[in-house]
Amino acid sequence: MSAPSISSRGILLPGLVTAAQKVAEPAADRESQTTDAQSNTLDTSLFPICIRHVAGRGRGFFATRDIQPGETVFSAMPLAWAISEDWMKNTCWWCFAYNSRRGHPIKAMDVDTTSSKSPRSFSNRYKGVFCSPECHHTAISAHGGQEKWDSYLALLAGMEYEIQQHSSRKPSSNKDQTRPGLCPSTIGLEPTLLSESGEKRLASNDVDADFDPDDLTDDQLEEWISAVWDTIEDHGLFSDYMPGSGERELTRLIANQLCLCDALSSDRGSDASAGGWRTEMVAKSAADRNIAPLEALFHVKSNETEVFRASIRHMQLGPTSLGGSVSAPATIAPIRLPWYLTPSLILQSSWSSSFQAAGGSYSLLSRAWKRAARRHKLGVLDHARFRGVYYREKANSFGIWDPPTDVLQPAVLAASNLGVSYDEREWVGFSIYPTAVYFNHSCAPNVSKTRHGRAMSFVSNRKVQRGEELFISYGSTTDAVSERRGRLCDHFFFECACERCIAESSVQLHTFGE
C-alpha cells in the first residue's frame, strides 16, 4: 500500500497536518531499502518480521528469520471499533467480551427521562454496554475524560435517534432533493480529457463533455470524486437514503475514530520521520498501549479511487450485463463520466450508486453530529474528513468474532480444541488494526489470527523461511476458487492470484477443456 498525496483537501483530522506530512510515504524503492535496513537493528528473537514493498501489491510483512509453527509473529491493538447492532447488549464495548445468554450489566449511559423532546432523551437510545467497571473507566480515560466521552456518546445516540426517526417516516422521492433554479457546480480541476495519443482536449466550455475514467490518473480521478462530493454536500444528496446495518456499523466506527482523534493526538512517537516512526509503530507489541497509535492510520492507503473504479467495472461487466458473468463477463460500452456536474445529473446517473452508501452514511453522521454539537464540543465535520477515514477503513477492518480464534486452519482448530466451524462463529462487530494492515491475503495462509480481548495476535501455522512473505486469509478459504475470488473482488477490490487460486483455476480450465 502507498499513501495518498497530502493536499489542502486531503487533510482529514484536525491538528494532524504536520504529522501527516511527516509520515507521507517514500518512494517504493526507498521504502524497501529503508525497511530492510531497519529490520537489521531489531531483535529478531522478539520481532521476526519487517515491511517490504511488493510489486503490484503495495507493502507486505516478511520474515527476518526462520519462524517455527505456533510462533506469535505480531500483535496489534485497535484504533477504532464498532459493535454489531444485533449484539450491542451482549458485547462489552471495551474488551469485546461476548455473552450470548444475557447482556452485560453496565450501560454506557443510563439517562432516566420520559420526555422524547428533551435534548438528553436520545442519550439512552444508544445500547452499548460494559462487562465491568474497569472496562467502563478505561474507555472514558482513553477518550480523554468524561467530557469527551459524553460527546462521543451523544454522537452515537444522535445516530440512533436519526435511524429511529427515519424508520418512522415516509421517505421522499429523489426529485425533492433538487430545487428549481439550482446553478450547476463545475469541478475544481481544469476539465480536460486525455486522448489515446496523450493530447489534451479542453472541455471547459462544453457542458456535454465526458470522459472515460480509465483515461485519468488516480490523482485526477480523486479530484473529480471530490467535486462530486462537493455537490453531494452542498445540496444534501442521499440525505433520504438510510444505509444498511453493515454500513451503519462502519459509520459508528468512523464516529469512534473521529472522537478519539483529540484524545490520541498528543500521544505521538518522538520520531515522526517516515522510516523511523514506521519501525517504532510496527515493533511495538500490544502490551504497551491499549489503542493503536493515531499516526498509523496515515500509513494506510485510502481505497477511494479503487472502490470507485471497481464499482464502475461491476456496472460494465456485472453478471447480469447481457448474460455475462464475473468469470466470463459480457463486453459492453464503457461508462463515461461528465465533467459538468449538477445535483439532478448525479442522482439520475447510473454511476450514482457508487456514492449512495457512503453518501447515506455521511448524511447520517452529519445529522447526528449537528445534533450532538448543540450541547457538546465537536470539531467541524466535512466530507473530506469523513471520506479520509471511511475509505481507509472500508477494506482494512478486521471482524470481531466469537470464539475469537481463526479456526479456518486445521492446525489452529486442533490446537484451540473449540470444536466449532467457521460458520458457527458469531460476528459481533469489527475494528481497524492499522499496524496490521501489511498482512496480505492468501487462500493458503501461513499465519492465522486470534484475538485475546482487544489484542489481535498473528500466529504462524507452519514453518516460514527467512525472507518469505507472511499471509493471512481475508475470510473463509473453504469455498471454491470462483466463489473466493468473487467475494474478494466484491469486498477487497482485487482478484486473488495466490498460488492456490492459480493452481485450482488451472485444474478447472483443464477439466472444462477436456
XYZ file of N, CA and C in Angstrom, residues 1 29 40 104 122 143 148 190 194 203 211 227 294 330-331 355 360 364 398 400 409 456 469 494:
72
model
N 0.832 -1.189 0.000
C 0.000 0.000 0.000
C 0.870 1.243 0.000
N 11.029 2.093 -3.920
C 12.368 1.524 -3.794
C 13.053 2.014 -2.526
N 17.421 -4.873 10.374
C 18.685 -5.369 10.902
C 18.977 -4.839 12.300
N -24.526 -7.610 29.278
C -23.602 -7.146 30.303
C -24.285 -6.099 31.185
N -32.347 11.385 23.893
C -31.849 10.388 22.946
C -30.556 9.749 23.418
N -10.732 8.083 25.988
C -11.344 9.146 25.197
C -10.985 10.539 25.707
N -15.233 14.454 27.017
C -15.112 13.957 25.648
C -15.868 12.644 25.469
N -9.083 21.664 -13.849
C -9.262 22.030 -15.253
C -9.856 20.858 -16.011
N -8.016 13.155 -21.719
C -6.796 12.628 -22.337
C -7.165 11.704 -23.489
N -12.326 20.998 -22.305
C -13.767 20.779 -22.296
C -14.462 21.788 -21.401
N -15.854 11.773 -20.143
C -14.557 11.105 -20.216
C -14.688 9.677 -19.719
N -15.124 16.676 -6.400
C -16.115 17.606 -6.943
C -17.526 17.036 -6.820
N -2.296 6.856 16.621
C -3.121 7.533 15.628
C -2.408 7.687 14.294
N -19.680 -10.125 -20.034
C -20.113 -9.620 -21.324
C -19.389 -8.312 -21.614
N -19.171 -8.043 -22.889
C -18.499 -6.810 -23.282
C -19.545 -5.752 -23.606
N -21.823 6.207 -5.058
C -21.729 7.162 -3.967
C -22.861 6.993 -2.944
N -25.040 8.188 2.006
C -26.037 7.989 3.055
C -25.410 7.932 4.434
N -26.093 10.583 7.497
C -26.490 10.127 8.828
C -25.559 10.681 9.893
N -10.980 -5.525 10.546
C -10.991 -6.935 10.959
C -12.306 -7.221 11.684
N -14.705 -8.831 14.477
C -14.625 -9.264 15.873
C -15.516 -10.495 15.987
N -7.862 -22.710 9.780
C -6.733 -23.585 9.532
C -6.796 -24.819 10.438
N -5.113 -8.379 18.943
C -5.142 -9.342 17.851
C -3.732 -9.904 17.671
N 7.217 -14.121 2.525
C 6.144 -13.205 2.913
C 5.148 -13.911 3.826
N -9.872 -6.803 -5.410
C -8.787 -7.421 -6.172
C -9.162 -8.860 -6.483
